[in-house]
Amino acid sequence: MAIATATLRDLYEQMLLIRVFETAAEREYKAAQIGGYCHLSSGQEAATVGATHALDAEDLLVTGYRCHGFALARGVSPEAVMAELFGRSGGCAHGRGGSMHLLDVDVGYYGGWGIVAGQLPIATGLALALVRQGREQCVLCELGDGAVNMGAWHESLNLAAVWKLPVVFLVMNNEYGMGTSVERASAVTDLHRRAGAYGLPAERVDGNDLIAVAQAASTLLSGARSNRQAAVLELVTYRYRGHSVADPGLAYRTSEEIAEHQHNDPITRTRALLSEAGVSDEQFDAMDTEVDERVAAAIAWSIASPPPPVSELARGMYAPGSAAQFARMLAGAPFGERELVFAGGLGE
Amino acid sequence: MNPTKTAPRGAAEGVANAGDSEVMTYRDALRLALREELQRDEHVFIMGEEVGVFEGAYKVTAGLLGEFGAERVRDTPISEEGFVGAGIGAAMLGERPVVEIMTINFLLVAMDQVVNHAAKIGAMFGGEVRCPLVIRTPNGAGNQLTAQHSQSFEGWFAGTPGLKVLAPASPADAKGLLKSAIRDNDPVLLVENLAIYKERGEVPLDPEFLTPIGLANVARVGSDITLVAHSYATVRALHVAEKLARDHGVDAEVVDLRSLRPLDVDTVAASVTKTSRAVCIEEGWPTYGVTAEVAARIQKACFDDLDAPVERVGMAEVPLPYAKQLETAALPGEDRIEAAVLATLGLRG
């Protein structure tokens, strides 16, 4: 798959946006504007952007919790993502989800999920719904290298194979599941070979090679769309930061190891391709400036977005119409329950 | 809708005339509900182990594969975490999956999908996406099925915000609540019971007959004491109430909860305010159980009306043994319920 220079330049800008966004998120976390867990994806930009680029507009995306980059690449605005990290009303989940639970169903993004491998059966079910509804789209389901040792991985690949479901499982192999290396965790470290147990096609690709990622993802997603052929795509990459912002990331690896991987930086590699294609330093500078401004604007917008009111504590928990079902549950309720949960109009 | 004003108090009261109903088993009532909903809405489909070719481990889905085909009555591998999660994903895209789990004991291997995923979707994503999933599964004991196959975990799920949990005790409510669950836009766990499947009762044939979610039923009107129960414990309580009337002149009121989350405390409290005494009964272990929650609500809502401590009866707190006499001793049998009622009335110590 040849990628036109204009497209490559657009993908490069997405990668740049993710890197600058993640750097800003870490800074804001340390400034206590962002709380909870905050998993950064710096170093994984080519894998994230290349795979997401291979999706059609109507395809669906599901990810684990290291999801800021995927949300941005899929087209969720930096404002909606940053405001979610800030816990504000303007966030894509209205401040209810935070860093791990981004989503935007309008762009087919069905969630960042926080339990390792828990999103795999759900992605399988989304694919089942596509088939039932006669839609010729597919699902891309991202997971980490640690997720392949969960039972949900086995159950999902098996179901996807026996039911012929259009879902591609993207294993983001960044070499560590939290602080445990793939070698210490998996009996077979060539993770894509696991697909053979289910008769599924699989590919293992250099996840820092944007074009190789996009090509492999495009091939497997096409097979899912046209033949309902589930598949596994293993992208070998590396995360520069710790497991989360709270992890310095040095207890289980050395700074030399990290530095070595930074020589293989996906953004630098993609920039080299664009340079060869004639993009000038001035144009790169302009892109840097634009991305910096977009992230700064997202932060300013997030600060201005109001925190969700306590009166809406139960927002979304139940579907509209549920308040009548719960109306007879108030008597004898625990202290404060009536005011906190019910007064705001549960499910209305 | 205000269920207190418009909903039928007894399930059968929703029927226009007697010709519209038929006596059938709880099992057949569930199947009728499934068939009607499969006919009504093409998004409804059934998924579970042995629901198709085998016709259901407890025959609830018998005949539906032939009528609706393998796409809508979908046999699964033994893979609860996988297919419960698949139900969640399908529901998020607008399908109406009805997932059968062979017994509630096996739902534990899908606990993460139910509690950590289905229950969280509405709130965690800020109301941006919904999960209209139904899981049906029987609880219960009594056939020497032993420790791993004789449990009643509905209280665990009823304690989880984001889920709705229903537990019908009559054939009419089995139909009416299953239909309400399928039409509801939230994840609903419908708890059936192994012993009730063969119970018979009048069931409305109207395909629009629905039992409202969140409304308990006064299954027997009485004045001396309130028995609060759900699922098969309601059947036991009704038998005990008749025996109490016959042998002791005690007029017991039986409140069948029907819905555990939402829980209709109003109906329970109104009954206890009238009788001043309550015994709560469940098939499962009472400690941290449904009866623990109901008793806590009663003591707060009816503090000034109570003439005796709220009593509870449930399964003895042991992993259920195999030997018949041990199993019988451990279950919340009618003798134990009767003794608890008499003690609460001060008629026997």
XYZ file of C-alpha atoms in Angstrom:
697
model
C 0.000 0.000 0.000
C 1.553 3.226 -1.137
C 0.796 6.178 1.087
C 0.617 9.554 -0.625
C 2.890 12.194 0.830
C -0.046 14.347 1.860
C -1.540 11.408 3.786
C 1.814 10.560 5.316
C 2.161 14.133 6.421
C -1.289 14.006 8.008
C -0.403 10.795 9.856
C 2.873 12.332 10.997
C 0.949 15.241 12.460
C -1.323 12.831 14.311
C 1.744 11.104 15.768
C 3.180 14.438 16.757
C -0.106 15.444 18.354
C -0.131 12.270 20.441
C 3.475 12.793 21.600
C 2.863 16.413 22.579
C -0.488 15.539 24.158
C 1.058 12.761 26.285
C 3.924 15.011 27.373
C 1.403 17.660 28.391
C -0.741 15.079 30.185
C 2.236 14.011 32.274
C 2.987 17.624 33.146
C -0.634 18.308 34.097
C -0.775 15.111 36.138
C 2.257 16.244 38.123
C 0.559 19.627 38.538
C -2.433 17.736 40.032
C -4.815 18.783 37.272
C -5.187 15.102 36.315
C -5.753 12.346 38.867
C -6.229 8.606 39.019
C -4.259 6.379 36.694
C -2.759 7.944 33.599
C -1.162 5.565 31.082
C 0.916 7.276 28.414
C 1.706 5.879 24.983
C 4.800 7.887 24.016
C 6.888 5.718 21.693
C 3.878 3.811 20.354
C 2.623 6.481 17.945
C 3.303 4.683 14.659
C 1.470 1.563 15.835
C -1.461 3.613 17.095
C -1.798 5.911 14.089
C -0.973 3.336 11.427
C -3.536 0.825 12.648
C -6.255 3.413 13.200
C -5.610 4.869 9.737
C -6.471 1.480 8.230
C -10.009 1.671 9.646
C -12.889 2.763 7.421
C -15.096 5.551 8.705
C -17.855 3.129 9.743
C -15.575 0.554 11.376
C -15.488 0.206 15.154
C -12.588 0.592 17.562
C -12.189 -0.844 21.064
C -9.082 -0.433 23.216
C -7.616 -1.113 26.619
C -6.761 1.673 29.009
C -3.687 3.147 27.273
C -6.071 4.937 25.008
C -5.368 8.665 24.660
C -3.531 8.137 21.383
C -6.197 5.917 19.881
C -8.928 8.381 20.769
C -7.000 11.229 19.132
C -6.113 9.171 16.066
C -9.746 8.147 15.651
C -10.787 11.768 15.601
C -11.930 12.550 19.134
C -10.947 16.182 19.684
C -7.968 16.964 21.928
C -10.358 19.158 23.916
C -12.766 16.286 24.647
C -9.900 13.940 25.582
C -8.015 16.434 27.746
C -11.218 17.594 29.472
C -11.963 13.953 30.294
C -8.513 13.641 31.879
C -9.279 16.817 33.814
C -12.601 15.316 34.982
C -14.693 18.044 33.430
C -18.211 18.139 31.981
C -16.831 18.751 28.514
C -14.921 15.470 28.517
C -15.937 12.774 26.068
C -17.422 10.763 28.990
C -18.553 13.898 30.850
C -15.905 13.426 33.509
C -17.141 9.956 34.485
C -14.490 7.876 32.795
C -11.148 9.636 33.074
C -7.965 8.560 31.313
C -8.868 4.871 30.962
C -12.461 5.176 29.778
C -12.490 7.450 26.768
C -15.076 6.839 24.065
C -16.978 8.522 21.294
C -19.592 6.393 19.595
C -20.035 9.039 16.887
C -16.615 8.079 15.499
C -17.151 4.376 16.236
C -14.922 4.345 19.301
C -16.555 1.982 21.806
C -14.319 2.558 24.696
C -11.215 2.428 26.609
C -11.609 -0.390 29.101
C -9.678 -0.820 32.324
C -9.601 -4.547 33.048
C -6.843 -6.374 31.155
C -8.470 -8.375 28.302
C -11.992 -7.519 29.470
C -12.611 -5.595 26.252
C -11.941 -8.616 24.032
C -15.265 -10.420 24.545
C -17.053 -7.089 24.108
C -15.255 -6.407 20.819
C -16.254 -9.905 19.740
C -19.870 -9.048 20.533
C -19.689 -5.795 18.578
C -18.512 -7.862 15.619
C -21.410 -10.263 16.160
C -23.820 -7.322 16.080
C -22.282 -6.093 12.812
C -22.925 -9.504 11.276
C -26.472 -9.681 12.620
C -27.198 -6.236 11.229
C -25.799 -7.125 7.817
C -23.164 -4.403 7.994
C -19.907 -4.924 6.111
C -17.697 -3.273 8.678
C -15.275 -4.681 11.192
C -13.931 -4.145 14.682
C -10.345 -3.371 15.643
C -9.662 -4.427 19.233
C -6.452 -3.201 20.850
C -4.890 -5.032 23.773
C -1.494 -5.171 25.454
C 1.048 -7.973 25.461
C -0.027 -8.808 29.012
C -3.603 -9.517 27.905
C -2.701 -12.602 25.882
C -2.306 -14.628 29.060
C -5.854 -13.956 30.198
C -8.687 -16.425 29.663
C -10.720 -13.764 27.878
C -8.118 -13.752 25.087
C -8.581 -17.461 24.514
C -12.368 -17.320 24.717
C -12.614 -14.330 22.382
C -10.315 -15.692 19.678
C -12.110 -19.001 19.781
C -15.552 -17.401 19.499
C -14.387 -15.089 16.712
C -13.065 -18.118 14.823
C -15.992 -20.527 15.300
C -18.562 -17.828 14.567
C -16.549 -16.181 11.762
C -16.687 -12.674 13.181
C -15.111 -9.560 11.623
C -12.715 -8.576 14.386
C -8.964 -7.979 14.322
C -7.138 -8.258 17.625
C -4.251 -5.790 17.738
C -1.616 -6.878 20.245
C 0.361 -3.789 21.199
C 3.553 -5.561 22.224
C 5.538 -2.893 24.035
C 7.676 -5.564 25.724
C 6.281 -5.128 29.224
C 2.964 -5.922 30.899
C 3.279 -3.343 33.645
C 6.780 -4.258 34.902
C 6.895 -7.870 33.715
C 8.656 -8.499 30.426
C 7.101 -10.651 27.751
C 9.907 -13.181 28.303
C 8.963 -13.534 31.965
C 5.218 -13.707 31.246
C 4.634 -15.711 28.086
C 5.805 -19.224 27.256
C 5.802 -18.317 23.567
C 7.110 -14.780 23.155
C 6.245 -14.569 19.470
C 2.745 -13.646 20.522
C 1.041 -13.675 17.138
C 1.716 -17.417 16.889
C -1.026 -17.927 19.470
C -3.507 -17.215 16.666
C -2.560 -20.554 15.122
C -4.359 -22.354 17.935
C -7.608 -20.954 16.536
C -6.748 -21.241 12.856
C -6.636 -17.466 12.532
C -4.263 -15.549 10.248
C -1.743 -13.397 12.057
C 1.080 -11.005 11.370
C 3.942 -9.636 13.443
C 5.138 -6.250 12.308
C 7.654 -3.609 13.370
C 5.264 -1.335 15.211
C 7.513 1.686 14.764
C 7.312 1.440 10.974
C 4.222 3.482 10.190
C 3.809 2.226 6.648
C 4.337 -1.420 7.534
C 1.751 -1.091 10.313
C -0.782 0.570 8.036
C -0.241 -2.052 5.334
C -0.593 -5.038 7.650
C -3.618 -3.554 9.407
C -5.233 -2.742 6.084
C -4.782 -6.303 4.815
C -6.202 -7.929 7.953
C -9.067 -5.450 8.351
C -10.011 -5.971 4.691
C -10.193 -9.707 5.310
C -12.408 -9.087 8.304
C -14.725 -6.834 6.300
C -15.021 -8.911 3.157
C -14.669 -12.475 4.459
C -15.593 -12.157 8.151
C -12.069 -13.396 8.791
C -10.912 -12.670 12.339
C -7.151 -12.136 12.725
C -4.332 -11.149 15.053
C -1.926 -8.276 14.394
C 1.095 -8.053 16.680
C 2.843 -4.701 16.632
C 6.272 -4.707 18.261
C 6.968 -1.349 19.842
C 8.145 0.222 23.082
C 6.742 2.617 25.633
C 9.142 5.289 26.796
C 7.367 6.222 29.996
C 6.458 3.984 32.939
C 3.376 1.793 33.072
C 1.525 4.843 34.339
C 2.665 8.311 35.302
C 3.162 7.085 38.853
C 5.749 4.522 37.662
C 9.232 5.876 36.876
C 9.635 2.794 34.697
C 13.165 1.953 35.837
C 12.707 -0.883 38.337
C 12.435 -3.468 35.574
C 14.545 -1.894 32.816
C 17.516 0.434 32.494
C 17.723 3.963 31.169
C 20.220 2.597 28.624
C 17.547 0.253 27.314
C 15.090 3.113 26.967
C 17.707 5.294 25.229
C 18.482 2.494 22.811
C 14.830 2.241 21.836
C 14.664 6.001 21.365
C 17.148 5.609 18.512
C 14.317 3.750 16.797
C 11.782 6.482 17.466
C 8.670 6.199 15.272
C 8.262 9.939 14.885
C 11.908 10.420 13.842
C 11.584 7.574 11.364
C 8.425 8.986 9.819
C 9.966 12.447 9.675
C 12.868 10.984 7.689
C 10.400 9.596 5.143
C 8.786 12.994 4.759
C 12.154 14.723 4.420
C 13.018 12.379 1.599
C 9.695 13.284 0.021
C 10.638 16.953 0.133
C 9.055 18.325 3.297
C 11.233 21.212 4.484
C 12.470 22.068 7.960
C 10.268 25.154 7.897
C 7.264 22.973 7.224
C 8.227 20.677 10.110
C 8.591 23.698 12.366
C 5.159 24.881 11.340
C 3.698 21.483 12.182
C 5.387 21.534 15.587
C 3.967 24.947 16.298
C 0.487 23.959 15.200
C 0.438 20.844 17.358
C 1.765 22.759 20.366
C -1.014 25.283 19.905
C -3.689 22.613 19.596
C -2.617 20.964 22.851
C -2.344 24.306 24.634
C -5.828 25.155 23.410
C -7.131 21.809 24.663
C -5.713 22.516 28.102
C -7.183 26.006 28.203
C -10.529 24.639 27.069
C -10.421 21.926 29.746
C -9.654 24.419 32.499
C -12.645 26.465 31.388
C -14.955 23.437 31.228
C -16.968 23.183 34.467
C -16.663 20.172 36.740
C -19.727 17.917 36.597
C -22.260 18.976 39.234
C -22.793 16.660 42.209
C -26.503 16.886 41.469
C -25.749 14.714 38.420
C -23.843 12.059 40.353
C -25.942 9.212 38.932
C -25.910 10.503 35.351
C -26.158 7.756 32.794
C -26.142 4.885 35.290
C -29.592 3.742 34.178
C -31.519 4.395 30.988
C -34.209 7.072 30.777
C -37.410 5.844 32.384
C -35.643 4.047 35.229
C -36.523 6.621 37.889
C -40.068 5.264 38.084
C -38.695 1.741 38.609
C -36.557 2.939 41.520
C -39.203 5.224 43.042
C -40.197 2.663 45.674
C -36.617 2.003 46.815
C -36.205 5.239 48.797
C -37.728 4.078 52.084
C -35.064 2.967 54.534
C -32.244 3.818 52.120
C -28.722 4.376 53.507
C -27.858 7.834 54.811
C -27.614 10.401 52.038
C -28.626 8.040 49.238
C -31.852 9.863 48.531
C -30.108 13.211 48.033
C -26.982 11.970 46.257
C -28.388 9.381 43.879
C -32.108 9.892 43.534
C -32.626 13.659 43.794
C -30.855 14.289 40.488
C -33.425 12.244 38.580
C -31.992 8.769 38.256
C -32.042 7.671 34.648
C -33.812 10.810 33.442
C -45.216 6.113 34.850
C -45.943 5.791 38.515
C -46.116 2.051 39.151
C -48.116 2.550 42.339
C -51.000 3.989 40.367
C -51.109 2.106 37.100
C -49.488 -1.263 37.590
C -51.347 -4.409 38.580
C -50.673 -5.428 42.154
C -51.033 -9.115 41.487
C -49.573 -10.378 38.256
C -52.819 -11.855 37.016
C -54.766 -8.644 37.587
C -53.449 -7.257 34.315
C -55.663 -9.687 32.407
C -58.856 -8.400 30.860
C -60.757 -11.645 31.362
C -60.155 -15.232 32.347
C -60.230 -16.422 28.747
C -56.966 -14.609 28.138
C -54.943 -16.803 30.437
C -53.851 -20.389 30.638
C -52.424 -22.633 33.342
C -48.844 -23.544 32.511
C -45.515 -24.222 34.161
C -42.966 -21.559 35.021
C -40.727 -23.130 32.369
C -43.423 -22.827 29.696
C -44.175 -19.252 30.761
C -40.533 -18.320 30.221
C -40.554 -19.974 26.811
C -43.755 -18.116 25.899
C -42.089 -14.831 26.829
C -39.032 -15.673 24.727
C -41.135 -16.699 21.744
C -43.272 -13.571 21.907
C -40.250 -11.284 22.152
C -38.393 -13.097 19.358
C -41.474 -12.558 17.198
C -41.890 -8.935 18.234
C -38.336 -7.629 17.751
C -35.776 -8.931 15.255
C -32.950 -7.592 17.438
C -33.825 -10.118 20.157
C -31.704 -13.249 20.023
C -30.859 -16.064 22.440
C -27.339 -17.211 23.187
C -26.027 -19.823 25.591
C -24.784 -23.327 26.182
C -27.099 -26.010 24.788
C -29.963 -23.586 24.105
C -30.440 -24.819 20.534
C -29.881 -28.383 19.415
C -30.020 -29.748 22.981
C -33.166 -27.618 23.624
C -31.862 -26.142 26.866
C -30.314 -27.812 29.888
C -33.658 -27.220 31.646
C -35.681 -27.150 28.413
C -36.702 -23.505 28.676
C -35.706 -22.911 25.038
C -37.135 -26.196 23.694
C -38.483 -25.805 20.163
C -37.186 -22.277 19.612
C -34.266 -23.325 17.385
C -36.674 -24.972 14.943
C -38.934 -21.946 14.975
C -36.361 -19.148 14.746
C -33.163 -20.718 13.378
C -29.572 -20.913 14.537
C -28.804 -17.211 14.104
C -31.409 -16.254 16.679
C -31.061 -19.271 18.961
C -27.290 -19.456 19.065
C -25.479 -22.367 20.704
C -22.215 -21.309 22.329
C -19.102 -23.140 23.411
C -18.646 -23.604 27.173
C -17.203 -20.143 27.423
C -19.232 -17.949 29.770
C -16.811 -15.040 29.978
C -16.618 -14.977 26.198
C -20.297 -15.140 25.361
C -21.526 -12.938 28.203
C -19.035 -10.332 26.971
C -20.211 -10.919 23.411
C -23.723 -10.230 24.623
C -22.541 -6.959 26.145
C -20.858 -5.877 22.913
C -23.860 -6.825 20.796
C -26.153 -4.929 23.167
C -23.963 -1.822 22.910
C -24.669 -1.802 19.174
C -28.439 -2.037 19.630
C -29.035 -5.787 19.687
C -31.203 -7.358 22.422
C -29.309 -10.477 23.476
C -30.889 -12.855 25.966
C -27.993 -14.849 27.354
C -28.752 -18.093 29.173
C -26.301 -19.240 31.829
C -26.961 -22.878 32.687
C -26.968 -22.162 36.422
C -25.972 -19.141 38.462
C -22.967 -21.085 39.728
C -21.409 -20.787 36.269
C -22.027 -17.055 36.122
C -19.088 -16.602 38.461
C -16.599 -17.259 35.655
C -18.229 -14.331 33.833
C -18.421 -12.155 36.965
C -15.902 -9.693 35.521
C -18.003 -9.147 32.428
C -21.206 -8.669 34.423
C -19.947 -6.566 37.321
C -16.906 -4.816 35.853
C -18.247 -4.252 32.382
C -22.025 -4.502 31.834
C -22.853 -2.735 35.089
C -20.423 0.096 34.424
C -21.221 1.046 30.843
C -23.997 3.550 31.484
C -22.305 5.557 34.218
C -18.622 5.122 33.295
C -19.142 6.456 29.788
C -21.338 9.309 30.990
C -24.554 7.936 29.493
C -23.135 7.969 25.958
C -23.891 4.298 25.302
C -26.305 1.736 26.761
C -26.263 -2.028 27.289
C -29.720 -3.624 26.934
C -28.562 -7.114 27.851
C -30.582 -9.837 29.590
C -28.937 -12.713 31.413
C -31.245 -15.488 32.598
C -30.080 -18.191 34.949
C -31.497 -20.443 37.663
C -30.369 -20.462 41.291
C -31.339 -22.983 43.929
C -30.630 -26.293 45.577
C -32.417 -29.438 46.653
C -31.419 -32.165 44.231
C -28.183 -33.276 45.907
C -26.213 -31.221 43.397
C -23.693 -30.467 46.121
C -21.505 -27.501 46.967
C -20.604 -26.158 43.507
C -24.058 -26.433 41.917
C -26.529 -25.453 44.638
C -25.959 -21.763 45.227
C -27.983 -18.558 45.076
C -25.828 -15.523 44.328
C -28.464 -12.998 43.273
C -27.648 -10.816 46.266
C -24.108 -10.291 44.955
C -25.457 -8.884 41.720
C -28.313 -6.986 43.371
C -25.653 -5.151 45.374
C -24.131 -3.746 42.188
C -25.304 -0.319 40.996
C -25.800 -0.348 37.245
C -27.511 -3.740 37.164
C -31.176 -4.586 37.546
C -31.942 -7.940 39.180
C -35.294 -9.712 38.973
C -36.400 -12.964 40.607
C -39.916 -14.106 39.681
C -41.694 -16.628 41.891
C -44.771 -17.405 39.786
C -45.307 -18.470 36.166
C -47.147 -15.230 35.416
C -44.307 -13.111 36.725
C -41.764 -15.332 34.967
C -43.399 -14.303 31.721
C -44.094 -10.716 32.694
C -40.682 -9.961 34.155
C -38.699 -11.668 31.396
C -40.577 -9.585 28.833
C -39.993 -6.425 30.841
C -36.296 -7.325 31.096
C -35.955 -7.829 27.340
C -37.637 -4.482 26.644
C -35.590 -2.656 29.282
C -32.621 -0.571 28.154
C -30.257 -1.622 30.953
C -28.443 -4.863 31.794
C -30.885 -7.116 33.645
C -30.154 -10.368 35.462
C -33.271 -12.537 35.661
C -32.840 -15.200 38.318
C -34.940 -18.306 37.820
C -34.953 -21.354 40.081
C -34.441 -25.062 39.491
C -37.319 -26.124 41.727
C -39.819 -23.600 40.346
C -39.516 -24.633 36.702
C -42.231 -27.242 37.202
C -44.575 -25.028 39.301
C -47.863 -24.305 37.568
C -50.001 -21.208 37.534
C -52.301 -18.983 35.540
C -50.389 -17.017 32.882
C -51.863 -14.168 30.826
C -51.626 -14.834 27.090
C -51.670 -11.169 26.098
C -48.338 -10.532 24.328
C -48.287 -7.074 25.897
C -48.600 -8.435 29.442
C -45.635 -7.073 31.402
C -44.811 -7.247 35.096
C -43.368 -3.860 36.106
C -39.756 -3.764 37.267
C -39.434 -2.422 40.813
C -42.830 -3.465 42.103
C -43.271 -6.143 44.758
C -46.405 -8.245 44.988
C -48.467 -9.001 48.068
C -48.874 -12.669 47.229
C -51.011 -13.378 50.300
C -52.824 -10.800 52.372
C -52.561 -11.247 56.141
C -52.492 -9.249 59.360
C -50.268 -10.958 61.955
C -46.782 -11.078 60.450
C -45.049 -10.280 57.159
C -43.006 -12.893 55.312
C -40.685 -11.265 52.781
C -39.246 -13.547 50.094
C -38.290 -13.867 46.451
C -37.896 -16.681 43.956
C -38.485 -20.159 45.400
C -38.485 -18.840 48.966
C -41.823 -17.203 48.078
C -43.278 -20.594 47.180
C -42.073 -21.957 50.507
C -43.451 -18.916 52.372
C -46.893 -19.321 50.802
C -47.013 -22.969 51.884
C -45.946 -22.023 55.403
C -48.577 -19.263 55.550
C -51.332 -21.758 54.805
C -50.013 -24.143 57.440
C -49.796 -21.324 60.014
C -53.415 -20.417 59.361
C -54.487 -24.040 59.628
C -52.448 -25.116 62.647
C -51.943 -21.914 64.635
C -54.600 -19.447 63.561
C -51.824 -17.131 62.392
C -52.697 -14.897 59.439
C -49.412 -14.212 57.628
C -48.925 -11.724 54.817
C -46.454 -12.777 52.115
C -44.606 -10.092 50.156
C -42.963 -11.445 47.014
C -40.199 -8.994 46.151
C -40.077 -9.973 42.439
C -37.463 -7.283 41.855
C -34.285 -7.090 43.946
C -32.741 -4.053 42.281
C -34.707 -1.860 42.161
C -36.136 -3.053 45.485
C -39.700 -2.105 46.368
C -39.235 -1.157 50.018
C -42.545 0.754 50.011
C -44.604 -2.416 49.700
C -42.524 -4.196 52.357
C -42.724 -1.255 54.743
C -46.473 -0.848 54.266
C -46.938 -4.497 55.140
C -44.683 -4.417 58.199
C -46.312 -1.214 59.409
C -49.558 -3.164 59.372
C -48.289 -6.417 60.937
C -45.435 -5.090 63.146
C -43.381 -8.242 62.606
C -41.279 -9.569 59.753
C -39.426 -12.724 58.757
C -37.217 -12.467 55.649
C -36.497 -15.655 53.730
C -34.071 -16.500 50.930
C -32.593 -19.581 49.274
C -29.042 -18.300 49.645
C -26.838 -17.537 52.621
C -28.348 -14.754 54.724
C -25.098 -13.164 55.878
C -24.561 -10.164 53.567
C -27.543 -11.529 51.628
C -30.854 -10.221 50.249
C -32.474 -10.724 53.657
C -29.710 -8.678 55.288
C -30.546 -5.747 53.031
C -34.296 -6.107 53.453
C -33.972 -6.341 57.246
C -31.832 -3.193 57.311
C -34.399 -1.311 55.260
C -37.254 -2.528 57.484
C -35.558 -1.470 60.715
C -35.038 2.025 59.326
C -38.368 2.469 57.598
C -40.486 0.768 60.288
C -38.508 1.396 63.490
C -41.480 2.641 65.493
C -43.816 -0.070 64.245
C -41.793 -3.175 65.071
C -42.868 -5.394 67.946
C -40.038 -7.894 67.504
C -36.591 -8.028 65.898
C -36.680 -8.774 62.182
C -35.853 -12.459 61.717
C -34.096 -14.100 58.765
C -34.075 -17.617 57.336
C -31.766 -18.864 54.595
C -29.401 -21.646 53.669
C -27.194 -22.807 56.539
C -23.815 -21.164 56.149
C -21.863 -24.148 54.892
C -20.913 -25.313 51.398
C -23.910 -27.513 50.691
C -23.144 -31.202 51.348
C -24.238 -34.152 49.223
C -25.891 -36.521 51.724
C -29.651 -36.043 51.538
C -30.317 -35.551 55.227
C -27.521 -33.005 55.492
C -28.738 -31.121 52.454
C -32.315 -31.057 53.736
C -31.190 -29.783 57.109
C -29.233 -26.959 55.509
C -31.974 -25.633 53.217
C -34.534 -22.993 54.329
C -37.282 -25.620 54.507
C -40.836 -25.011 55.561
C -40.244 -26.355 59.086
C -37.457 -23.853 59.669
C -39.509 -20.984 58.269
C -42.487 -21.958 60.416
C -40.323 -22.130 63.521
C -38.870 -18.697 62.782
C -42.359 -17.222 62.356
C -43.632 -18.732 65.595
C -40.569 -17.505 67.485
C -40.995 -13.993 66.080
C -44.622 -14.063 67.186
C -43.566 -15.247 70.643
C -45.607 -18.401 70.205
C -42.645 -20.738 70.510
C -39.133 -20.175 71.627
